[in-house]
mmCIF file of C-alpha atoms in Angstrom:
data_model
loop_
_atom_site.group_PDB
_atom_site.id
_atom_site.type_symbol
_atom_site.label_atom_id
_atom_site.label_comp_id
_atom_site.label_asym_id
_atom_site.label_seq_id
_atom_site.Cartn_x
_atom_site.Cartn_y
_atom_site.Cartn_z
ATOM 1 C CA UNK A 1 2.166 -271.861 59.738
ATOM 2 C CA UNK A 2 0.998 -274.423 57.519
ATOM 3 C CA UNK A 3 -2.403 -276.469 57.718
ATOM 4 C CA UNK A 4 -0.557 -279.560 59.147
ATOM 5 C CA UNK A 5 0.660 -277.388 61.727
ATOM 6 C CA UNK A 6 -2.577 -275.683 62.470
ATOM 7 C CA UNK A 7 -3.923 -278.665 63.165
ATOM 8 C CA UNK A 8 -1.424 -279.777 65.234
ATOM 9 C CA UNK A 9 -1.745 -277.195 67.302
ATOM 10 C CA UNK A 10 -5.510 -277.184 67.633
ATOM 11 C CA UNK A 11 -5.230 -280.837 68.842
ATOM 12 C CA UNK A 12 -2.764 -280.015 71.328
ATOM 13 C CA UNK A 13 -5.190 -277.134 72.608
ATOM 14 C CA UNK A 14 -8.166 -279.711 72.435
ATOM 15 C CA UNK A 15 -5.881 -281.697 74.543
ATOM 16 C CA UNK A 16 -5.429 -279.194 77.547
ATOM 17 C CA UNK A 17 -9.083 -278.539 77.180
ATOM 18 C CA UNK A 18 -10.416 -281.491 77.688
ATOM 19 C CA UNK A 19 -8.051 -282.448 80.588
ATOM 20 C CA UNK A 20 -8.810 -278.985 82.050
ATOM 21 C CA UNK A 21 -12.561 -279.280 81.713
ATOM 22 C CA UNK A 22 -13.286 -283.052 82.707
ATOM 23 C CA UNK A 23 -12.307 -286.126 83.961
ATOM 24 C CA UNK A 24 -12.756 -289.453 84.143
ATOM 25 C CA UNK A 25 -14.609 -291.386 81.303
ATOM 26 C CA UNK A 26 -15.595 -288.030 79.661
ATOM 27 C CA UNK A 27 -12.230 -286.937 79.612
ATOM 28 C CA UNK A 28 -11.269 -290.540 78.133
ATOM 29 C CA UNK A 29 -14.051 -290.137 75.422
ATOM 30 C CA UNK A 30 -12.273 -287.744 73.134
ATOM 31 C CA UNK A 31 -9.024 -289.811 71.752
ATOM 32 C CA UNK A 32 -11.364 -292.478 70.644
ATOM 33 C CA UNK A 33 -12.384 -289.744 67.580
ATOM 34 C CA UNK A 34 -9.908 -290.469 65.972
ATOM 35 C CA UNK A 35 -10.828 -287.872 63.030
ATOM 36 C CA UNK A 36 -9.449 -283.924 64.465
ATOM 37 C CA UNK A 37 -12.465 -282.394 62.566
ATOM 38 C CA UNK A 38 -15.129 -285.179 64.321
ATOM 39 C CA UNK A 39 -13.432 -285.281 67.779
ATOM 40 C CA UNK A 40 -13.143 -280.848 68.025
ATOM 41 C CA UNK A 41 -16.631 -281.176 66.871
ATOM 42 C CA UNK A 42 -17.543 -283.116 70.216
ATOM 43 C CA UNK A 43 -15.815 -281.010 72.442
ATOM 44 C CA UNK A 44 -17.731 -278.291 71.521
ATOM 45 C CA UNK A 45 -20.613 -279.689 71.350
ATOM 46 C CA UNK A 46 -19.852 -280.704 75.228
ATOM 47 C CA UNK A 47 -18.705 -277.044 75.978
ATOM 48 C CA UNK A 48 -22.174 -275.905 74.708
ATOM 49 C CA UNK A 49 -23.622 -277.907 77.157
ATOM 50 C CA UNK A 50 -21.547 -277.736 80.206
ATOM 51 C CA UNK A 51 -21.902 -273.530 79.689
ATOM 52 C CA UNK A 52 -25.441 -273.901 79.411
ATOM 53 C CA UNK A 53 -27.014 -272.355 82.755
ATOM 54 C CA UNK A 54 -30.202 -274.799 82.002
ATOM 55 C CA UNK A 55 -28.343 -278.124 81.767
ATOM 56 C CA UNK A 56 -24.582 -277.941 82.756
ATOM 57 C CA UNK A 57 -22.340 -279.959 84.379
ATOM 58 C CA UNK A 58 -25.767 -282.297 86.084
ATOM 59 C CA UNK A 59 -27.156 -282.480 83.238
ATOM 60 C CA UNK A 60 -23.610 -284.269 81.911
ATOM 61 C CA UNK A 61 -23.368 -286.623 84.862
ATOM 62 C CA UNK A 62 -26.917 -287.451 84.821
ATOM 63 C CA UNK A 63 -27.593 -288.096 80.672
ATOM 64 C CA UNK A 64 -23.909 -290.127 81.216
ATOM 65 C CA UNK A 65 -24.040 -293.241 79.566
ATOM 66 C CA UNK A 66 -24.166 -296.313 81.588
ATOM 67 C CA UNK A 67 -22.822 -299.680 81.376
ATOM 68 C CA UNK A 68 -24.756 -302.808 80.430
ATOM 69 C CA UNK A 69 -23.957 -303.452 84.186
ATOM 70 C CA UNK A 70 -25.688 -300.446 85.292
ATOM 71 C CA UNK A 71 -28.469 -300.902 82.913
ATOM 72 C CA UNK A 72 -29.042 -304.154 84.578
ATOM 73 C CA UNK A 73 -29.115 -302.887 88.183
ATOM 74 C CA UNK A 74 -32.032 -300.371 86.935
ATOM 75 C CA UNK A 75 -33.711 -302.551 85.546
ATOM 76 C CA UNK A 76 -34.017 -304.038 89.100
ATOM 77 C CA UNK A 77 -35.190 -301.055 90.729
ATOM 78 C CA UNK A 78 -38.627 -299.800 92.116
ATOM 79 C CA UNK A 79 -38.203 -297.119 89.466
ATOM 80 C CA UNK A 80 -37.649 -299.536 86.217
ATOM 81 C CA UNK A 81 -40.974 -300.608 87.520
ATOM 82 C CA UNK A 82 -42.919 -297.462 87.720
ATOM 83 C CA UNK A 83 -41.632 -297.229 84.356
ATOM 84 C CA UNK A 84 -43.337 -300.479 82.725
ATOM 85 C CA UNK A 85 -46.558 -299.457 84.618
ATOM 86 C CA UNK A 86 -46.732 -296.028 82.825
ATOM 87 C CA UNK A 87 -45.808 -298.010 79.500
ATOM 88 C CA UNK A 88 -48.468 -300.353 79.846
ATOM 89 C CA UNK A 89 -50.829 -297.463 80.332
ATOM 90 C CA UNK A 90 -50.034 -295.219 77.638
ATOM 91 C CA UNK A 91 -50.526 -298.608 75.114
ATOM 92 C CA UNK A 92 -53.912 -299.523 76.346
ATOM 93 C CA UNK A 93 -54.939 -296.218 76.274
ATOM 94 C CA UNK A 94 -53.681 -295.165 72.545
ATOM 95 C CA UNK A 95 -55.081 -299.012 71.586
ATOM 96 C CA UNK A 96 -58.623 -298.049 72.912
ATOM 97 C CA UNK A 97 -58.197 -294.941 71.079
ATOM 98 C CA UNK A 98 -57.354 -296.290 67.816
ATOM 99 C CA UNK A 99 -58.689 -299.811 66.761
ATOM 100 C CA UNK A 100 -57.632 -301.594 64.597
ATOM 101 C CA UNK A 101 -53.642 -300.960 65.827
ATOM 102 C CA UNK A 102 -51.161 -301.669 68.615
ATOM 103 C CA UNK A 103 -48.833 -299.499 70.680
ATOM 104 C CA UNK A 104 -45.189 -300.846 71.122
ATOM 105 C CA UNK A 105 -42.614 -299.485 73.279
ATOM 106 C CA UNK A 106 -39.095 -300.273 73.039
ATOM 107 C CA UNK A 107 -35.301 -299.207 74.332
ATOM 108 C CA UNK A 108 -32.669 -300.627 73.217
ATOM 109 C CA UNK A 109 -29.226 -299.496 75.025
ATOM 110 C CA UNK A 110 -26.548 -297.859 73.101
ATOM 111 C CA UNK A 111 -23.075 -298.163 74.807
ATOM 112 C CA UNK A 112 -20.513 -295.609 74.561
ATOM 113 C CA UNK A 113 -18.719 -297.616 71.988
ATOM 114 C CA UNK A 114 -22.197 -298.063 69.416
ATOM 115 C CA UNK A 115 -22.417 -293.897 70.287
ATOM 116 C CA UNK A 116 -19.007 -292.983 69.057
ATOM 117 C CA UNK A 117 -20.080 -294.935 65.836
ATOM 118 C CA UNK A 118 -23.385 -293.280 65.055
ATOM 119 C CA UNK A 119 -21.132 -289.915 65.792
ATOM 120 C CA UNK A 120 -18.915 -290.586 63.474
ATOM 121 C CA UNK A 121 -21.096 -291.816 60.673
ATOM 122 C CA UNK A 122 -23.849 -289.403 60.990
ATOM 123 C CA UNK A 123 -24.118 -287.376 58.202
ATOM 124 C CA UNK A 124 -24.714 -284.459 59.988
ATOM 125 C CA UNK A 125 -21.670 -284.683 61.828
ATOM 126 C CA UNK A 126 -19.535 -285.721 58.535
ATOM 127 C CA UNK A 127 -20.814 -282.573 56.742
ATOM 128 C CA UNK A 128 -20.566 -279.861 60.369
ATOM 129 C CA UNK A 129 -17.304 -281.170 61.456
ATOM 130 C CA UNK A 130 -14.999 -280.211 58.345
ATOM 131 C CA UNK A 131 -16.765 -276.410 58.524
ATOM 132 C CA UNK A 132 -15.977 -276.215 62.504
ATOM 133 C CA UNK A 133 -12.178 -277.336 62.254
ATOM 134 C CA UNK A 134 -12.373 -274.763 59.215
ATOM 135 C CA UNK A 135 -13.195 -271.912 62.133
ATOM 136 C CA UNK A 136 -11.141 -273.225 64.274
ATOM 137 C CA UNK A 137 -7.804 -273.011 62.095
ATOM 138 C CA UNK A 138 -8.759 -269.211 61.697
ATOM 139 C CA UNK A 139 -9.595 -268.522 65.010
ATOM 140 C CA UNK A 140 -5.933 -270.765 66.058
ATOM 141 C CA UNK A 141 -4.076 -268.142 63.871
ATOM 142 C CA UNK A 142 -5.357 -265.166 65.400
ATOM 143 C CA UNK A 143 -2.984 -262.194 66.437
ATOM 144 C CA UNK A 144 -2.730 -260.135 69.454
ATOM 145 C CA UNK A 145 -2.514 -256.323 68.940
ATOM 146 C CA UNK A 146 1.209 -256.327 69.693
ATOM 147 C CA UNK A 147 1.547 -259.237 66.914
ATOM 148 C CA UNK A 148 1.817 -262.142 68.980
ATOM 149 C CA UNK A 149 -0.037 -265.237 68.566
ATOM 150 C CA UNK A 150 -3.284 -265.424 70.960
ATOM 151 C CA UNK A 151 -2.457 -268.681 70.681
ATOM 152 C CA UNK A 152 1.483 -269.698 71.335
ATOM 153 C CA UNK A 153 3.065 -273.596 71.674
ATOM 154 C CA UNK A 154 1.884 -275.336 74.878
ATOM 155 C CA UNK A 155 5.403 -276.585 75.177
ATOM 156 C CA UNK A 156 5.795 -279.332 77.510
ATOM 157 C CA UNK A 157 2.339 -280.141 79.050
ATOM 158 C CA UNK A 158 3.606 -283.870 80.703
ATOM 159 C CA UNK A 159 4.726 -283.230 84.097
ATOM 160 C CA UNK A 160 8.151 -285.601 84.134
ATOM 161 C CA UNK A 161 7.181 -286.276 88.456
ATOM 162 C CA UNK A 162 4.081 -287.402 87.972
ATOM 163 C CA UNK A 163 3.359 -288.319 84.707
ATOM 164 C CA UNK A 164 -0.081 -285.889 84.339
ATOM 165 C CA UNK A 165 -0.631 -283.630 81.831
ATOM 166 C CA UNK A 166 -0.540 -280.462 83.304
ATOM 167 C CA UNK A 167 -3.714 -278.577 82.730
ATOM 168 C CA UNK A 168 -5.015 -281.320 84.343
ATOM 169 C CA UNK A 169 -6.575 -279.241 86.958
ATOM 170 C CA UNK A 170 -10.247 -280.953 87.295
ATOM 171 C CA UNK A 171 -11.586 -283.791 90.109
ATOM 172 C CA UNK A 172 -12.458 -287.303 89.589
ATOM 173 C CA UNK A 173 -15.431 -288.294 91.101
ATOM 174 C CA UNK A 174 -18.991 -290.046 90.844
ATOM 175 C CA UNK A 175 -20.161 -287.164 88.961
ATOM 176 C CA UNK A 176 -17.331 -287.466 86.031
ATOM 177 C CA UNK A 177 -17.459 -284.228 85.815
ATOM 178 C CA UNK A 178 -14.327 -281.914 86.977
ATOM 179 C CA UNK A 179 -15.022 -279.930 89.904
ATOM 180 C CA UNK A 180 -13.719 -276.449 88.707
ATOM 181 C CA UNK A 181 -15.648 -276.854 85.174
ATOM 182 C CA UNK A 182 -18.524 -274.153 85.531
ATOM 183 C CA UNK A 183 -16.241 -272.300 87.263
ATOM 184 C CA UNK A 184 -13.978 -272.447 84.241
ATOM 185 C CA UNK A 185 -16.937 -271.715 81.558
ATOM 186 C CA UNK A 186 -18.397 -268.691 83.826
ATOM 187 C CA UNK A 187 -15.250 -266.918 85.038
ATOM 188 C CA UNK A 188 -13.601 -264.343 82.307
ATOM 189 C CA UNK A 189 -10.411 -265.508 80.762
ATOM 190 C CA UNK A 190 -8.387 -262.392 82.022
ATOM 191 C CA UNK A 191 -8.864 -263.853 85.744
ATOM 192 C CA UNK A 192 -8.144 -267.215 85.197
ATOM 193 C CA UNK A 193 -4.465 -267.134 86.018
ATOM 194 C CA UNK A 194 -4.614 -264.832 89.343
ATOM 195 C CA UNK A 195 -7.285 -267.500 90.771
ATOM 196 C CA UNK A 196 -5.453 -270.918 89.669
ATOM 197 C CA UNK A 197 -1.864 -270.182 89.727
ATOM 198 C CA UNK A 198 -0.822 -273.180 89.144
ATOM 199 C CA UNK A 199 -0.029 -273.149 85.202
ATOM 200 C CA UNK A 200 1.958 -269.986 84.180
ATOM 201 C CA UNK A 201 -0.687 -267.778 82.718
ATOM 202 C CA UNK A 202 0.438 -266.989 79.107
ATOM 203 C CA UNK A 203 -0.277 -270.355 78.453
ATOM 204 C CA UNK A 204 -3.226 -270.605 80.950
ATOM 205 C CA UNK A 205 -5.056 -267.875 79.413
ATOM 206 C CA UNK A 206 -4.368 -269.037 75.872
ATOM 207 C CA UNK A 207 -6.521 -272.271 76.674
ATOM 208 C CA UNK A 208 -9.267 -270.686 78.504
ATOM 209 C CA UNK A 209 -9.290 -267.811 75.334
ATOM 210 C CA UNK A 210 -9.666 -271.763 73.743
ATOM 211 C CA UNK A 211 -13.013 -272.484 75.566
ATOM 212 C CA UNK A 212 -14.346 -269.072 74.669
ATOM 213 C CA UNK A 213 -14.024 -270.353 71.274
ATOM 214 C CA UNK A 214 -15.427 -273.437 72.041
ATOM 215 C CA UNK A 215 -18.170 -271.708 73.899
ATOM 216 C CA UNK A 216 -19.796 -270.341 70.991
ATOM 217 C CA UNK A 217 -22.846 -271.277 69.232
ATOM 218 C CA UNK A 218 -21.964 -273.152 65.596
ATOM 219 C CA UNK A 219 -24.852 -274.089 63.294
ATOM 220 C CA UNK A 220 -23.458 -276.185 60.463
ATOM 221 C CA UNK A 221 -24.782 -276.161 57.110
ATOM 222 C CA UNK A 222 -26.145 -279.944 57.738
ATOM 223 C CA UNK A 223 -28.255 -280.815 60.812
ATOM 224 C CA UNK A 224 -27.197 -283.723 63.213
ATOM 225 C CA UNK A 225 -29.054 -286.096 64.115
ATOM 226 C CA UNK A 226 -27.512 -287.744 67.258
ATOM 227 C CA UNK A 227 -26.326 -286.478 70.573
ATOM 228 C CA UNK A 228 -22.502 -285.880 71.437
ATOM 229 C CA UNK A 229 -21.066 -289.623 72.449
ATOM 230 C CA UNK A 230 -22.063 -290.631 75.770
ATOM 231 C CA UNK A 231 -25.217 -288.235 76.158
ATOM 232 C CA UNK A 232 -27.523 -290.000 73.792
ATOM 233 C CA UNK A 233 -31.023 -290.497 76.070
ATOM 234 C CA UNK A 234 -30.674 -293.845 74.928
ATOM 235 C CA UNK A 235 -27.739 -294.794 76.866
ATOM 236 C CA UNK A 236 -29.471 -295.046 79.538
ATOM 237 C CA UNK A 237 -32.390 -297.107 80.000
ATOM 238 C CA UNK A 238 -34.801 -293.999 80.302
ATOM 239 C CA UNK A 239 -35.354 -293.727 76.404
ATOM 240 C CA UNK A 240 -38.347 -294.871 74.840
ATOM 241 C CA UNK A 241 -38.962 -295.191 71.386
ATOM 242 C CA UNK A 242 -43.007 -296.164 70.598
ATOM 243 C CA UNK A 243 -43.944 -297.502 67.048
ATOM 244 C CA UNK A 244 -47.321 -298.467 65.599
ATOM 245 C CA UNK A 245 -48.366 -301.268 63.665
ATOM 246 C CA UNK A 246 -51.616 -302.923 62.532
ATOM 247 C CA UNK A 247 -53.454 -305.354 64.026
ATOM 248 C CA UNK A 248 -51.358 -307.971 61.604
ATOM 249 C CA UNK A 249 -47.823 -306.997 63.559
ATOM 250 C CA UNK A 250 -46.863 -304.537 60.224
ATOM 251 C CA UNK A 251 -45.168 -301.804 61.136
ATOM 252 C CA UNK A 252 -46.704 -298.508 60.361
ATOM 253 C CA UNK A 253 -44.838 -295.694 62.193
ATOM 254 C CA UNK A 254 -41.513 -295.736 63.823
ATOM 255 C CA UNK A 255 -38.269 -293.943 63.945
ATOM 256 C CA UNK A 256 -37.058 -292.600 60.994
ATOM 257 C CA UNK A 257 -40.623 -290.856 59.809
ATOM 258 C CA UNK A 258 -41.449 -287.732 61.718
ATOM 259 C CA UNK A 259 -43.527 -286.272 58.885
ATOM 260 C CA UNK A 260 -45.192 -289.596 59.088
ATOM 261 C CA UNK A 261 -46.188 -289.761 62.408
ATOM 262 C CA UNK A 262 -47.828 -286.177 62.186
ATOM 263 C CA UNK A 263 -49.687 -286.460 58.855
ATOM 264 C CA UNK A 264 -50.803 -289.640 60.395
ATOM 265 C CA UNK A 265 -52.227 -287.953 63.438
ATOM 266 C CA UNK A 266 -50.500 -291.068 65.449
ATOM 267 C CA UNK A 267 -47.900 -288.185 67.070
ATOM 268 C CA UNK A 268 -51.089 -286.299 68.348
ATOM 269 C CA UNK A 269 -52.850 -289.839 69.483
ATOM 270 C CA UNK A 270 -49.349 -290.788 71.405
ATOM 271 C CA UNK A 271 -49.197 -287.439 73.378
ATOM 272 C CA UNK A 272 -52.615 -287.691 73.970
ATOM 273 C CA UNK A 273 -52.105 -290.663 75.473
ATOM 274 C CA UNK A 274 -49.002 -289.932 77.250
ATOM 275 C CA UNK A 275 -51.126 -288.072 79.857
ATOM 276 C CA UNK A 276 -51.350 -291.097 81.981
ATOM 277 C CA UNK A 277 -47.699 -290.976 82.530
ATOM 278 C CA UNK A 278 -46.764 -288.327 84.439
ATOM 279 C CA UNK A 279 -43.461 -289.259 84.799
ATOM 280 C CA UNK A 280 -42.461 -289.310 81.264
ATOM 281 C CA UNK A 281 -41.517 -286.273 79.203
ATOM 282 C CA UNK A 282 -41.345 -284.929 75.542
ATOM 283 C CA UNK A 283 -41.556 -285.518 72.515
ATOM 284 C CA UNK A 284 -37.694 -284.962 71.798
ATOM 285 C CA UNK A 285 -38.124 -281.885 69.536
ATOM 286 C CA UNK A 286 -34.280 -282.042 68.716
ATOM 287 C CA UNK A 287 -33.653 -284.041 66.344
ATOM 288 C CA UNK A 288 -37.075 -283.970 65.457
ATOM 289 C CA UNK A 289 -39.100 -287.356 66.932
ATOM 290 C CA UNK A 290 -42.109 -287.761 68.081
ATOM 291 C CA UNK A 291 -42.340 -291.084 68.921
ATOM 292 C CA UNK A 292 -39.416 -290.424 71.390
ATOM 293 C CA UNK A 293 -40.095 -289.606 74.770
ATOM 294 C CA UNK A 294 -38.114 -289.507 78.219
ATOM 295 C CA UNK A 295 -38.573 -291.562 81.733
ATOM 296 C CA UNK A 296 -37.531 -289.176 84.768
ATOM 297 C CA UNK A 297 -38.753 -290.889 88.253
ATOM 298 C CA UNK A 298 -38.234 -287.874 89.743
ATOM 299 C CA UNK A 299 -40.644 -285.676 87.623
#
């Protein structure tokens, strides 16, 4: 089989994964990768998270992005307002700390649309995504002992009655999230067929042998610097990025200088001062920003 065809097929079991694992928006996401390498990279990179006992499928449905709509509504609520309160207290206190400059806080919303864009340009993701579709066209050729492919042809995965494709097997819902996912993620491949018998199990077991794959931690040789689409902090209106300038409005220290900010000792003044906001966690260690810090009204 041929690299065209490899690829083919690794699409086609990115496909039934996707439809398998999610639904809704998240589900949607994928096609609009339009480069195999880019998009597989994403799935994983969901899989990771959705397997992860610490964050999982809530942690999906609640770092969702929202819609300028919803980011509205919030920014109506008794929470958006505990929010600016805590803001305006960490600036006064890192400006009494540190004369002479000024504290700014800003988030600007990043739809799904302006995520899939840093995703795909994101150097990180142009140099990790080539090396995971490279593992994934040897792990797609991969024999059982008897000879056979661990992964055969899908076959005909539209269901001509209904239209669906048929690993489509998760829930919509307000959560986005398919119902069955950690199931999916936690349960051995080997059972997967005797507990949904719905899809015949060769080809059943082949997919979930698929989210193994998926499953597994990849470290590329170049280090991304944005979340998967649609779980960038910043899509909702939670994300705060500070900045410092002088007393003249210059810009000193903002995004882009984490080195910077540390040298500086501004990273050290900010989380001193970020002790008047209980509600607000970090710095976001990964990527690497210490001006970058987290709203939870709930903490």
């Amino acid at each position: 089989m041929g690299t065209k065809a490899n690829d083919l097929l690794i699409g086609h079991y990115l496909d039934a994964a996707r439809f398998m694992l999610f639904a809704g928006e998240i589900r949607d996401l994928f096609p609009r990768i339009k480069a195999l390498d880019q998009r597989l990279l994403a799935l994983h990179r969901f899989v990771h998270v959705l397997s992860d006992p610490d964050r999982g499928a809530a942690f999906i449905a609640d770092r969702w992005v929202w819609s300028k709509d919803e980011v509205s509504d919030w920014e109506t609520t008794p929470a958006h307002a505990l929010q600016a309160s805590e803001i305006a207290q960490v600036i006064k206190k890192f400006n009494d700390a540190n004369p002479g400059h000024r504290l700014k806080a800003g988030s600007e919303h990043r739809d799904l649309g302006d995520q899939i864009w840093g995703w795909t340009h994101n150097a990180g993701v142009k140099t990790n995504a080539p090396e995971y579709l490279t593992k994934a066209r040897i792990e797609i050729k991969r024999k059982a002992k008897d000879g056979t492919p661990r992964y055969p042809d899908l076959g005909d995965v539209i269901d001509p009655a209904t239209g669906q494709h048929a690993f489509q097997i998760g829930h919509g819902g307000l959560d986005l999230v398919a119902l069955s996912a950690a199931a999916l993620l936690f349960w051995p491949a080997a059972l997967l067929p005797a507990t949904i018998g719905l899809i015949e199990a060769e080809r059943f077991q082949a997919v979930a042998r698929f989210i193994e794959f998926l499953k597994k931690r990849f470290k590329g040789s170049g280090t991304i610097t944005v979340a998967a689409p649609g779980l960038s902090a910043h899509g909702t209106g939670r994300a705060i990025d500070f900045r410092v300038h002088d007393r003249s409005g210059k810009k000193l220290h903002g995004a882009g200088g984490a080195a910077n900010w540390r040298s500086s000792g501004f990273a050290a003044q900010l989380k001193a001062a970020m002790a008047v906001a209980p509600h607000f966690h970090g710095p976001l260690t990964a990527p690497d920003e210490p001006w970058h810090y987290f709203f939870d009204p709930d903490a």
